[in-house]
Structure formats: structure tokens, C-alpha cells
XYZ file of C-alpha atoms in Angstrom:
643
model
C -15.678 -17.007 42.265
C -13.595 -16.304 39.235
C -10.331 -18.170 38.751
C -6.988 -16.551 39.398
C -6.097 -16.858 35.608
C -9.134 -14.948 34.653
C -11.136 -18.031 33.385
C -14.691 -16.784 33.278
C -16.136 -19.730 31.423
C -14.711 -23.214 32.183
C -14.464 -25.795 29.459
C -17.833 -27.330 28.778
C -18.722 -30.614 27.120
C -19.394 -30.105 23.389
C -22.531 -31.093 21.870
C -22.506 -33.644 18.986
C -20.972 -32.130 15.970
C -19.833 -29.053 17.811
C -16.366 -27.736 18.449
C -15.384 -27.944 22.143
C -15.959 -24.517 23.782
C -12.826 -23.179 25.448
C -12.135 -20.715 28.153
C -12.365 -16.928 28.073
C -9.752 -14.447 29.440
C -10.192 -10.875 30.088
C -7.679 -7.861 29.469
C -8.111 -4.306 30.511
C -5.241 -1.861 30.398
C -5.572 -0.894 34.194
C -6.437 -4.278 35.406
C -10.014 -3.188 36.090
C -13.071 -3.302 33.933
C -16.038 -1.533 35.637
C -18.281 -2.074 32.883
C -18.499 -5.839 33.199
C -18.149 -5.713 36.931
C -14.905 -7.540 37.077
C -12.606 -6.929 40.093
C -9.299 -5.259 39.926
C -7.497 -8.597 40.373
C -9.327 -10.480 37.455
C -8.175 -9.010 34.137
C -4.815 -9.232 32.763
C -3.176 -5.866 31.965
C -1.461 -7.016 28.820
C -2.834 -9.111 25.863
C 0.416 -10.980 25.984
C -0.577 -12.501 29.232
C -3.423 -14.107 27.299
C -1.016 -15.254 24.667
C 1.200 -16.982 27.243
C -1.701 -19.006 28.815
C -4.325 -19.609 25.954
C -4.645 -22.946 24.321
C -7.039 -24.332 21.527
C -10.576 -23.039 21.757
C -9.663 -20.272 24.109
C -10.729 -16.427 23.704
C -9.009 -13.374 24.916
C -11.675 -10.802 25.300
C -10.059 -7.165 25.313
C -11.616 -4.319 26.874
C -11.277 -0.672 25.737
C -8.001 0.909 25.837
C -4.609 1.406 24.253
C -2.048 -1.407 24.426
C 1.649 -0.730 23.802
C 3.067 -4.169 23.076
C 3.868 -6.858 20.467
C 1.846 -10.050 21.196
C 3.726 -13.325 20.359
C 1.524 -16.426 20.948
C 2.871 -19.123 22.931
C 0.904 -21.837 21.006
C -1.532 -22.370 18.128
C -5.080 -23.414 17.905
C -6.495 -26.306 15.877
C -8.741 -26.452 12.934
C -11.790 -26.881 15.059
C -10.792 -24.956 17.981
C -8.842 -21.628 17.091
C -7.287 -19.368 19.561
C -9.129 -15.851 19.407
C -8.202 -12.451 20.214
C -11.412 -10.197 20.178
C -12.176 -6.792 21.133
C -15.152 -6.981 23.681
C -18.434 -5.815 22.349
C -18.552 -2.004 21.828
C -14.964 -1.874 23.040
C -12.430 0.441 21.262
C -9.079 -1.372 21.320
C -5.922 -0.028 19.898
C -2.621 -1.782 19.511
C -0.041 1.196 19.515
C 3.413 0.812 17.967
C 4.397 4.244 19.248
C 5.474 5.648 22.528
C 4.951 8.980 24.172
C 7.921 11.522 23.554
C 8.228 14.056 26.498
C 10.558 16.672 27.969
C 10.403 19.183 25.286
C 12.196 22.445 25.784
C 12.363 25.558 23.361
C 15.544 25.692 21.121
C 17.475 28.891 21.881
C 20.154 30.980 19.954
C 22.712 29.355 22.295
C 21.514 26.013 21.083
C 21.866 27.102 17.558
C 25.374 28.297 18.087
C 26.207 24.779 19.405
C 24.781 22.971 16.471
C 26.725 25.466 14.115
C 29.954 24.027 15.416
C 29.285 20.830 13.480
C 26.758 22.256 10.888
C 28.202 25.763 9.963
C 24.969 26.508 7.786
C 22.363 25.923 10.586
C 22.416 29.488 11.876
C 21.832 31.215 8.635
C 19.072 28.890 7.531
C 15.318 28.694 7.674
C 15.788 26.679 10.763
C 17.707 29.596 12.402
C 14.906 31.905 11.546
C 12.287 29.517 13.155
C 14.419 29.385 16.224
C 14.212 33.140 16.420
C 10.469 32.935 16.132
C 10.186 30.501 18.901
C 8.809 27.662 16.991
C 11.332 24.975 17.494
C 11.463 22.607 20.428
C 13.658 19.619 21.218
C 14.041 16.672 23.609
C 16.508 13.878 24.131
C 15.275 10.515 22.947
C 16.917 7.297 21.547
C 15.015 6.482 18.315
C 17.966 4.401 16.908
C 20.704 4.968 14.532
C 18.695 4.870 11.357
C 16.916 8.060 10.497
C 15.165 6.497 7.658
C 12.779 4.471 9.855
C 12.026 7.187 12.234
C 8.356 8.137 12.520
C 6.892 10.874 14.561
C 3.212 11.676 15.395
C 1.345 14.772 16.686
C -2.027 13.989 18.180
C -2.233 10.853 15.996
C -1.237 12.376 12.726
C 2.177 11.767 11.138
C 4.703 14.502 10.990
C 7.163 14.700 8.053
C 10.909 14.859 8.178
C 12.208 18.207 7.328
C 13.134 18.401 3.648
C 13.256 20.718 0.564
C 11.085 21.451 -1.026
C 8.553 21.023 1.970
C 6.176 18.366 0.622
C 3.305 19.205 2.731
C 1.832 16.644 5.154
C 0.159 14.550 2.542
C 2.882 12.394 1.081
C 0.522 11.107 -1.761
C 0.041 14.732 -2.867
C 3.378 16.236 -2.161
C 4.880 19.526 -3.605
C 7.160 18.325 -6.439
C 10.451 19.844 -7.696
C 11.910 18.704 -11.021
C 15.507 18.627 -12.301
C 16.148 21.439 -14.619
C 17.905 21.720 -18.055
C 21.496 20.678 -17.758
C 20.745 17.784 -15.358
C 22.469 14.561 -16.355
C 23.842 11.278 -15.120
C 23.956 11.743 -11.169
C 23.803 15.622 -11.166
C 20.598 17.463 -10.587
C 20.833 20.980 -11.842
C 18.103 23.573 -10.731
C 18.332 27.333 -10.279
C 15.877 26.933 -7.183
C 18.905 25.208 -5.504
C 19.906 28.490 -3.674
C 21.598 27.071 -0.494
C 25.401 27.786 -0.346
C 28.068 25.410 -1.644
C 28.397 22.491 0.567
C 25.033 22.823 2.297
C 23.609 19.737 0.841
C 26.658 17.579 1.273
C 25.755 14.386 3.033
C 21.957 14.905 2.615
C 19.562 12.227 1.433
C 18.099 12.467 -2.002
C 14.680 10.851 -3.092
C 14.266 10.818 -6.787
C 11.369 9.589 -9.039
C 11.362 9.013 -12.712
C 9.139 6.932 -15.047
C 8.559 3.780 -12.766
C 11.411 4.144 -10.492
C 11.675 5.880 -7.122
C 15.056 5.678 -5.551
C 17.087 7.231 -2.789
C 20.706 8.234 -2.772
C 23.230 10.488 -0.789
C 24.531 13.714 -2.015
C 28.281 13.560 -2.725
C 28.734 17.207 -3.377
C 26.706 20.374 -3.758
C 27.000 23.898 -5.142
C 24.595 26.806 -5.685
C 22.355 25.499 -8.376
C 23.258 21.724 -8.299
C 23.708 18.493 -6.276
C 25.643 15.563 -7.268
C 24.558 12.292 -6.082
C 26.787 9.306 -4.903
C 25.072 7.067 -7.753
C 22.720 7.764 -10.577
C 19.227 6.392 -9.938
C 19.099 2.611 -10.566
C 17.208 1.095 -13.557
C 17.097 4.257 -15.684
C 20.786 5.158 -14.583
C 20.373 8.838 -15.104
C 18.648 12.035 -13.900
C 16.547 13.190 -16.815
C 15.904 17.103 -17.134
C 12.226 18.225 -16.557
C 11.301 14.706 -15.778
C 13.163 13.573 -12.581
C 11.312 14.742 -9.518
C 13.547 15.042 -6.279
C 13.513 16.131 -2.687
C 16.391 16.619 -0.212
C 16.427 15.620 3.494
C 18.735 15.236 6.443
C 19.647 18.835 7.049
C 18.442 20.637 10.244
C 18.444 23.882 8.254
C 15.214 22.810 6.536
C 13.260 22.395 9.808
C 11.023 25.331 9.362
C 7.398 24.280 8.494
C 4.612 23.133 10.796
C 4.352 19.393 11.197
C 8.084 18.672 10.526
C 10.828 17.209 12.611
C 14.627 16.517 12.422
C 16.500 13.790 14.453
C 20.191 13.748 15.216
C 21.085 10.152 15.966
C 24.456 11.098 17.186
C 23.146 13.382 19.929
C 20.013 11.283 20.335
C 18.006 14.562 19.933
C 14.561 15.166 18.265
C 13.787 18.584 17.109
C 10.098 19.419 16.226
C 8.601 22.666 14.518
C 5.530 23.460 16.702
C 3.314 26.565 16.890
C 2.977 26.098 20.617
C 4.435 23.984 23.385
C 4.507 20.259 22.299
C 3.647 19.509 26.015
C -0.011 20.400 25.209
C -0.028 17.730 22.600
C 0.494 13.939 22.272
C 3.816 13.622 20.551
C 4.852 9.970 19.724
C 7.639 8.125 17.978
C 7.312 4.678 16.492
C 8.850 1.958 18.664
C 7.476 -1.381 17.528
C 6.900 -2.736 14.118
C 4.346 -5.423 15.095
C 1.246 -5.584 17.253
C 0.787 -9.196 16.606
C 3.666 -11.375 15.572
C 1.981 -14.589 14.284
C 5.006 -16.028 12.529
C 4.825 -19.155 14.797
C 1.013 -19.318 14.956
C -1.772 -21.178 13.100
C -5.538 -21.437 13.632
C -5.698 -17.894 15.377
C -8.201 -15.195 14.921
C -7.730 -11.479 15.577
C -11.146 -9.643 15.378
C -12.077 -6.036 15.902
C -8.769 -4.681 16.785
C -7.359 -1.317 16.019
C -3.539 -0.794 14.934
C -1.644 2.416 15.196
C 1.903 2.738 13.839
C 2.153 -1.071 13.855
C 1.134 -4.204 11.803
C 0.534 -7.992 11.888
C 2.485 -10.731 10.150
C 2.041 -14.467 9.839
C 4.833 -17.040 9.131
C 5.623 -19.340 6.341
C 4.102 -22.235 8.121
C 1.022 -20.420 9.261
C -2.372 -21.694 8.231
C -5.843 -21.009 9.330
C -5.221 -17.308 10.434
C -8.026 -15.036 10.303
C -7.909 -11.259 10.670
C -11.233 -9.713 10.611
C -12.501 -5.996 11.216
C -8.856 -4.746 11.634
C -8.541 -0.969 11.613
C -5.040 -0.057 10.684
C -3.428 3.345 10.402
C 0.329 3.978 9.584
C 1.069 0.329 9.173
C 4.543 0.574 7.878
C 7.213 3.494 7.363
C 10.492 3.910 5.757
C 12.121 6.512 3.634
C 15.288 4.444 2.264
C 14.455 2.552 -0.854
C 17.711 2.002 -2.791
C 19.560 -1.432 -2.028
C 22.729 -1.044 -4.139
C 23.874 1.693 -6.402
C 22.622 -0.115 -9.580
C 20.275 -2.742 -8.062
C 17.073 -2.074 -9.926
C 15.023 -5.117 -8.876
C 15.536 -4.475 -5.030
C 14.711 -0.900 -5.558
C 11.588 -1.014 -7.301
C 10.264 -3.805 -5.048
C 11.290 -2.134 -1.755
C 8.655 -3.084 0.724
C 6.530 -5.338 -1.499
C 7.231 -8.617 0.627
C 7.400 -7.243 4.163
C 5.100 -4.125 4.724
C 1.544 -3.673 5.554
C -0.408 -6.621 7.013
C 1.673 -9.636 5.747
C -0.021 -12.903 5.203
C 2.633 -15.737 4.692
C 1.709 -19.407 4.735
C -1.390 -21.008 3.467
C -5.093 -20.694 3.817
C -5.145 -17.456 5.842
C -7.484 -14.536 5.233
C -8.124 -10.805 6.004
C -11.537 -9.698 5.737
C -13.733 -6.449 6.487
C -10.860 -4.441 7.438
C -10.000 -0.782 6.981
C -6.246 -0.145 6.300
C -4.550 3.266 5.481
C -1.131 5.117 5.589
C 1.776 3.004 4.773
C 4.983 3.659 2.956
C 4.534 0.208 1.463
C 1.600 -2.056 1.196
C -1.885 -2.073 2.598
C -1.652 -5.933 2.458
C 1.007 -8.305 1.357
C -0.647 -11.576 0.197
C 2.182 -14.115 -0.002
C 2.436 -17.881 0.297
C -0.451 -19.835 -1.325
C -4.388 -19.944 -0.986
C -4.580 -16.932 1.015
C -7.555 -14.380 0.807
C -8.216 -10.778 1.058
C -12.037 -9.693 0.758
C -14.141 -6.896 1.739
C -11.292 -4.489 2.836
C -11.105 -0.757 2.391
C -7.552 0.350 1.736
C -6.398 3.855 1.045
C -3.305 6.173 1.262
C -0.571 3.533 0.856
C 2.701 3.272 -1.122
C 3.668 6.859 -0.369
C 7.108 6.065 -1.223
C 5.953 5.177 -4.923
C 7.674 1.770 -5.324
C 5.937 -1.555 -6.556
C 4.173 -1.872 -3.075
C 0.575 -1.580 -3.634
C -2.785 -1.396 -1.839
C -2.674 -5.369 -2.049
C 0.671 -6.774 -3.230
C -0.081 -10.393 -4.411
C 2.694 -12.852 -4.460
C 2.872 -16.614 -4.372
C -0.088 -18.133 -6.281
C -3.587 -19.583 -5.854
C -4.474 -16.186 -4.096
C -8.003 -14.670 -3.917
C -8.608 -10.947 -3.907
C -12.091 -9.975 -4.114
C -14.501 -7.180 -3.265
C -11.983 -4.682 -2.070
C -12.148 -0.946 -2.360
C -8.647 0.520 -3.020
C -7.878 4.260 -3.399
C -5.142 6.927 -3.342
C -1.970 4.695 -3.941
C 1.499 5.791 -5.143
C 1.649 3.239 -7.882
C -0.818 0.383 -8.369
C -3.953 -0.829 -6.404
C -3.037 -4.363 -6.990
C 0.571 -5.620 -7.830
C 0.231 -9.138 -8.964
C 3.557 -11.140 -9.158
C 3.823 -14.924 -9.612
C 5.942 -17.158 -7.469
C 5.821 -20.824 -6.527
C 5.755 -22.337 -3.035
C 8.195 -25.179 -2.337
C 6.259 -28.408 -1.627
C 2.986 -27.167 -2.995
C 1.368 -27.451 -6.448
C 0.738 -23.917 -7.921
C -2.674 -22.858 -9.010
C -4.316 -19.765 -10.637
C -5.043 -16.516 -8.796
C -8.473 -14.846 -8.702
C -8.663 -11.000 -8.684
C -12.345 -10.013 -9.171
C -14.956 -7.351 -8.162
C -12.575 -4.809 -6.761
C -13.031 -1.165 -7.164
C -9.782 0.713 -7.528
C -9.098 4.439 -8.111
C -6.582 7.129 -7.381
C -3.536 5.082 -8.668
C -0.311 6.262 -10.297
C -0.031 9.163 -7.931
C 3.872 8.917 -7.707
C 4.854 6.400 -10.474
C 3.974 5.686 -13.983
C 4.167 2.800 -16.491
C 1.423 1.342 -14.172
C -2.122 0.206 -13.762
C -4.850 -0.253 -11.127
C -4.113 -3.913 -11.411
C -0.329 -4.406 -12.639
C 1.254 -7.865 -13.380
C 4.673 -8.584 -14.488
C 7.022 -10.288 -15.782
C 7.344 -13.223 -18.131
C 5.261 -15.548 -15.961
C 2.812 -18.285 -17.046
C -0.176 -17.547 -14.911
C -1.932 -20.783 -15.166
C -5.387 -19.174 -16.192
C -5.424 -16.504 -13.465
C -8.623 -14.410 -13.717
C -8.714 -10.779 -13.599
C -12.484 -10.128 -13.909
C -15.287 -7.780 -12.882
C -13.097 -5.074 -11.675
C -13.943 -1.333 -11.893
C -10.821 0.488 -12.476
C -11.073 4.268 -12.841
C -9.830 7.920 -12.290
C -5.963 7.492 -11.958
C -4.311 10.670 -10.380
C -0.790 10.979 -11.744
C 0.928 13.962 -10.110
C 4.221 13.755 -12.128
C 4.767 15.549 -15.445
C 6.234 12.599 -17.233
C 4.539 12.155 -20.586
C 5.430 8.614 -21.490
C 2.765 5.947 -22.010
C 1.523 3.841 -18.991
C -1.553 4.224 -17.234
C -4.255 1.666 -17.718
C -6.970 -0.214 -15.865
C -4.951 -3.660 -16.075
C -1.479 -4.003 -17.383
C -0.039 -7.306 -18.313
C 3.696 -6.132 -18.714
C 6.726 -7.695 -20.168
C 5.502 -11.117 -21.405
C 2.685 -12.214 -18.984
C 0.803 -15.266 -20.459
C -2.102 -17.391 -19.720
C -4.359 -14.780 -18.175
C -8.076 -14.323 -18.315
C -8.919 -10.717 -18.400
C -12.766 -10.482 -18.551
C -15.597 -8.163 -17.606
C -13.690 -5.363 -16.250
C -14.625 -1.793 -16.620
C -12.443 1.239 -16.823
C -12.363 5.122 -17.417
C -10.010 7.771 -17.224
C -7.067 5.499 -18.194
C -4.540 6.786 -20.796
C -4.164 3.430 -22.442
C -7.577 2.030 -21.816
C -8.974 -0.680 -19.615
C -6.493 -3.302 -20.563
C -2.804 -3.127 -21.872
C -0.765 -6.166 -23.088
C 2.962 -5.799 -23.496
C 4.768 -8.692 -25.060
C 8.242 -7.407 -24.666
C 10.578 -10.215 -23.839
C 8.891 -13.672 -23.688
C 5.717 -12.595 -25.565
C 2.119 -12.319 -24.571
C 0.740 -15.810 -25.165
C -2.558 -17.634 -24.505
C -4.280 -14.559 -22.916
C -8.010 -14.314 -23.010
C -9.259 -10.838 -23.097
C -13.018 -11.012 -23.239
C -15.920 -8.619 -22.761
C -14.052 -5.517 -21.267
C -15.415 -1.954 -21.447
C -13.147 0.983 -21.891
C -10.731 0.146 -24.647
C -7.057 -1.240 -24.622
C -3.471 -0.905 -25.919
C -1.312 -3.543 -27.424
C 2.569 -3.329 -27.355
C 5.165 -5.718 -28.829
C 2.714 -8.316 -29.892
C 3.039 -7.781 -33.674
C 6.177 -9.925 -34.732
C 5.772 -13.566 -35.591
C 5.317 -15.804 -32.480
C 4.807 -12.800 -30.103
C 1.224 -13.296 -29.133
C 0.231 -16.855 -30.252
C -2.752 -18.140 -28.426
C -4.035 -14.802 -27.297
C -7.716 -14.019 -28.088
C -9.416 -10.719 -27.917
C -13.187 -11.101 -28.111
C -16.226 -9.087 -27.371
C -14.615 -5.914 -26.105
C -15.913 -2.288 -26.348
C -13.750 0.646 -26.718
C -10.873 1.674 -29.032
C -7.990 -0.769 -29.531
C -4.626 0.856 -29.966
C -1.559 -0.810 -31.623
C -3.729 -3.116 -33.732
C -1.654 -2.574 -37.042
C 0.133 -5.888 -37.624
C -0.950 -7.357 -34.285
C -2.370 -10.589 -35.923
C 1.104 -11.134 -37.346
C 2.122 -12.212 -33.877
C -0.606 -14.921 -33.728
C -3.189 -12.913 -31.723
C -6.724 -13.416 -32.783
C -9.178 -10.512 -32.658
C -13.164 -10.993 -33.156
C -16.465 -9.536 -32.344
C -14.935 -6.288 -30.861
C -17.017 -3.185 -31.265
C -15.228 -0.902 -33.690
C -14.127 2.281 -32.162
C -16.104 4.449 -34.406
C -19.423 2.933 -33.406
C -21.285 4.517 -30.479
C -22.186 1.723 -27.948
C -25.030 3.725 -26.637
C -24.461 3.251 -22.985
C -27.269 3.816 -20.481
C -25.419 6.822 -19.018
C -21.737 7.215 -19.929
C -21.520 10.670 -18.365
C -22.378 8.945 -15.011
C -20.194 6.034 -15.669
C -23.054 3.659 -16.243
C -21.781 1.534 -19.041
C -24.738 -0.825 -19.245
C -26.115 -1.176 -22.734
C -29.259 0.701 -23.631
C -32.008 -0.870 -25.654
C -30.771 0.430 -29.017
C -27.096 -0.548 -28.418
C -25.262 -2.093 -31.362
C -23.177 -4.005 -28.723
C -26.156 -6.265 -28.004
C -26.672 -9.761 -29.475
C -23.194 -9.727 -31.143
C -20.794 -11.535 -28.866
C -19.032 -14.945 -29.344
C -20.496 -17.159 -26.558
C -17.913 -17.969 -23.755
C -19.532 -20.142 -21.116
C -18.705 -18.856 -17.720
C -17.657 -15.458 -19.147
C -20.497 -13.772 -20.804
C -23.684 -15.660 -19.529
C -26.905 -13.983 -18.594
C -27.966 -12.036 -21.697
C -31.510 -11.904 -22.420
C -30.776 -11.766 -25.949
C -30.025 -15.010 -28.080
C -26.411 -14.096 -28.265
C -24.244 -12.480 -25.708
C -23.585 -8.905 -25.461
C -20.244 -7.126 -26.129
C -18.728 -5.466 -23.123
C -18.698 -6.080 -19.360
C -22.493 -5.990 -18.736
C -24.820 -8.294 -20.326
C -28.027 -6.889 -21.661
C -30.974 -7.683 -19.294
C -28.721 -9.239 -16.645
C -28.528 -7.830 -13.021
C -25.735 -5.192 -12.823
C -22.839 -6.601 -11.095
C -21.015 -4.254 -8.528
C -17.556 -4.088 -7.198
C -15.819 -2.999 -3.985
C -16.061 -3.788 -0.307
C -19.622 -4.963 0.507
C -20.253 -2.816 3.626
């Protein structure tokens, strides 16, 4: 007979050397699980009920279904007896952060007339035409007062807020509009702005230039121009033919499939739809988190799907394992700027608090598939945390310093991940100390990163900044290739690895890159200088900036690299030492460069020429090491998620 609290396996005495086995609780969304033969009274309906009663060593086994809740554990496991939340064998479990939106009705001309009492531009707009065509529906729903956090889905695909120009439904490949000649300071001039004077007043503007994405409000507008309430932070100006922009917050632009407009004062959601929305599943984001583990330790979450929600741990969390998480639409926001001229909080919007957030120490996320986020895929904070064998794509669609994996803190390990299609960088590596803990080096290795720089430049697949002493952190054996910049900006700044603005004491070794404007490695000593960096055995070339004046690059060694080195003139004056790099004019004779096989052929001049660096370039079958990332005769190493 099953116990009333769904205990199906009572605690059993542990064998010598084994952790004590705990109890198992079942959850099914209907309170019934016919597959396992459990009675209707046995399973919990909500995962939170497991969280309320479980103790160390217990397991919550979750049956197929959709769960709309935020789980907050009542207690933690212990090092030998973790608490586990696990999808049952073969089960499809989704933690859904969105709720269904119902009650749709078609918007009529009478409705438009009512809207026009407060928005006189609504009737003679694309929205007015779409209403006449029978394409606009609405319903009353409370989505809060902040439109910039509203997220709407049709049949599990994200819709886009109505805006001009219509970006399309892929925010990592949006249609782009650029400020035209005559733009300056906070004013965007563009003959394509044909709406009447005053139409855009109060609208929200998203701008992007160089390395900065920012948001502002439209203070005033006329035919052919809009003036923002503040110039974009950091760059403090709108740059003709370089600043991209989009305008949102006006119902008049609701005229494209897959778009919505929300009126927070009226608590009314409008949707463009080719047919009755009642025939579809329309949802709006309601919860940020599926699991709130800020007070938990020694807890595992295994095989769970996330939709429109995420997971976070706390500063004191330790021993958390997230395994085989499938997450879609992890985090969403459209407001970036925090202060009119506050550059720091603008470019770093979302870095610390979006995606799967691992705070604390000794936590890990493994074997997971994460996609679609305004910010990160993963935020790795605290110390001694790990992200391995994850597939991450379509993140940072707001184009800030968020990333596929945003690494903060120190002593972090990021290995064997595959990251693609990101707004800025695949991995954003920053250095912070953790109070009470001794800092140590990071390890960023064996990652395959592509499709970066889609919305922001002065960037890299792996970007690290600024003026930090990195304690020998190692960036090694990464494959960094095929950036996909969409902007027209022509300034420098796309590389495989970019140590920007005075990063020191890094080991950058055995990385391979192609398609990067500035090569596989870029060092920028601006500020505190590029000191004591070891740049060894990389393939794909490099660029050096601000390392030429006396004292700018003391202790930095560039050995055994293959590919052109830009910015060499005078570099040794700064203290930088170059040796045994293959000259740019010498063909390295790769096995098959056209297919990106950069191993060395038998006749390669890069064989048997390297400076021996134990632990860096071991394995060659020649008497001396090879130049470049692959040692001749050694097994070829591979990067990316191992699954």
C-alpha cells in the first residue's frame, strides 16, 4: 500500500561506503499516472509539493506534462545525499513560465475610434488598415505596467512587439534601419521617417552603434526626424550611417504577422493574426523562474524542459547540478539603458541576472540545450562553478555584453560547449573576486563558437575586459569561427579571442580561428597595458593594439603561432617578446585549409620549429614541437559539446 505522501520507496539501510538511499515521490499534472499504475490519490499535482516535504537523499520523479509554477525548495540536501528533481524515464516535462491568454475578439472601426481619442494617429496608420482587413484582435489581460518585460507567444513561438521598421520574427537577424546624413547628438534624421509630426512622441527607441546597444524615449518627432531624450550612452551621439535604430510603443505600427501591442493603462493586449487567435495557443510570460534555488544546496535538477522561464542559484548555494536541461526563451526584456549617460550598466544589462544563473560555489550545468534569450544562455558567477557539454544558441538578442556564457567571479570552468548565433560574444569573461574566498584562474577550453557579433562589434567569440590580472587563466583549444556581423560599421574589432583594455596574465594557447577580421587573437593594451600574457601555438593570426610604447606589454610572450600578425611595428618597444612565429608570407601547408582542417601536412614548414613549452605543445612526433594549434603526428583534438 502506498503511503499518503506518495512515498514509493521507504528509506533502506545503506551498504558500507554507500550513501543512504532516500524516498521517492511522484508528480503528475492530473494527479494520475496511468503508465506506472499509480492511483489517482498517489502522485502530487505540483512539483512544489515535493519541494515542501523532501529531505536529503529524496527524489521527486516527475511524469510527463506541463507545470506552471516556480519551485522553491524548503530544504537542501547534503554532500552525500542530494535532493533530486528528475523527469521520469521517457517523460517529457516542461516548466512553463507563461500563462494562456483567452477571450479574443476582433477589433472594429468603433474600437479604433475610441483609441483615437487618446492617440489621434491610430486611425490613419498601418494599424487602422489592418483593422479594416480583419487582422487585429484584442483581449483584456493584466501583464503589468512595464511593457518592456511583456513577452507573448503563439503556438510556442515568440511574437515581436509592433515596431518600425518591422524587424521580422528573428531578433538575431532583424531588418535594420540606419540614421541618415544630418543625424547628430540625440537626433536621428532619416527620410524614411514619414509619419506625421508628433506621431513618435513618447515612443521607445532602440539604438546600436559600435559596441553599444541602448534604449531611450522619443522627446519630439517630425517628418524625417526623431529626437531622443538623451544621446546614446558611452558614445554620447547618434552617428550618421552607423547608428541603427528601431522605434516601438505605438499601436499604429501593429500591422505585421506575429506582432503585438500592449496598453498597460487599459490592460489590453492587441495581436495581429491571420485567423482567430482562439484556434491557437496564445500565452504571455508570467513567471521568471521555474526553479528558485537561491536558498538551496546539494540539489540536482535532471531532464527538465524550461519554457519562458529559467533557474537561479544563490550566493551560498553549493553542490547544485543542472543536467540535461532544455531551455527555450529563458529571459526577456527590451529596456537596456540605466541612466542617461551610464555606460557601464547599459552595456552590461543582463550579464549578471539572465539565462540560467549559477551563483555560489561548486555548482555545475552540463549536457543542456539552451536557446532564445534577450540576455545570456548561462551566467556563471561566484567561484569554482562549471559549464560543460552544453549547446547554446540564439541568445543576447538585445546586443549587450550578455553572452552565450557570461563568466564572472573566478576559478570557473567552461569546457566543451557549442555556442552559435549570439548578439555579441559567445563567452564574455570578466574577473571578480568573491568575499572570503581565495581567487584562482579560469579555464575556458575546447569550446566551438560561431555566429557571433550579430548585433554588436569590437567583440570576439571569447571577449575579456578590462584591466584585470587574470592569474594565469587559460583560454585554450577553442575553435572560433564564422562571425556573422549584420551591422554596417567598418571599425575594427572582430576576433576569435579579444583581451581588451589591459588584460594581463592570461594563457592563450592552441586556439584555431577563421573568418575573423582581426585574427584568432587580439591584444589591446590600452589603459593598464597587456602584461605577462602567454600567446602560444595559435592558428589564424592576430592583431596587437597599444602594446608598443615602453612598459605597455612587459612580460608578454608570443611564441609558435601561425598566421599574420598585425600591429607588429614597434611592438617589442613595449616589452613584448616574439619568437618562432611562422612569417605571414610562408605557406604553412595545412592538410586542407579550404575545409578548415588546419593540421600540418608532411611538408609543412611549421613542423619541428617550435619553442618547447611543457603542457602547452606536447605530443609532436618530431624532435621539436610544431607551430600552430595542432602538433604534427598527435591525435587531432576536437572542440564543442560531446554529444
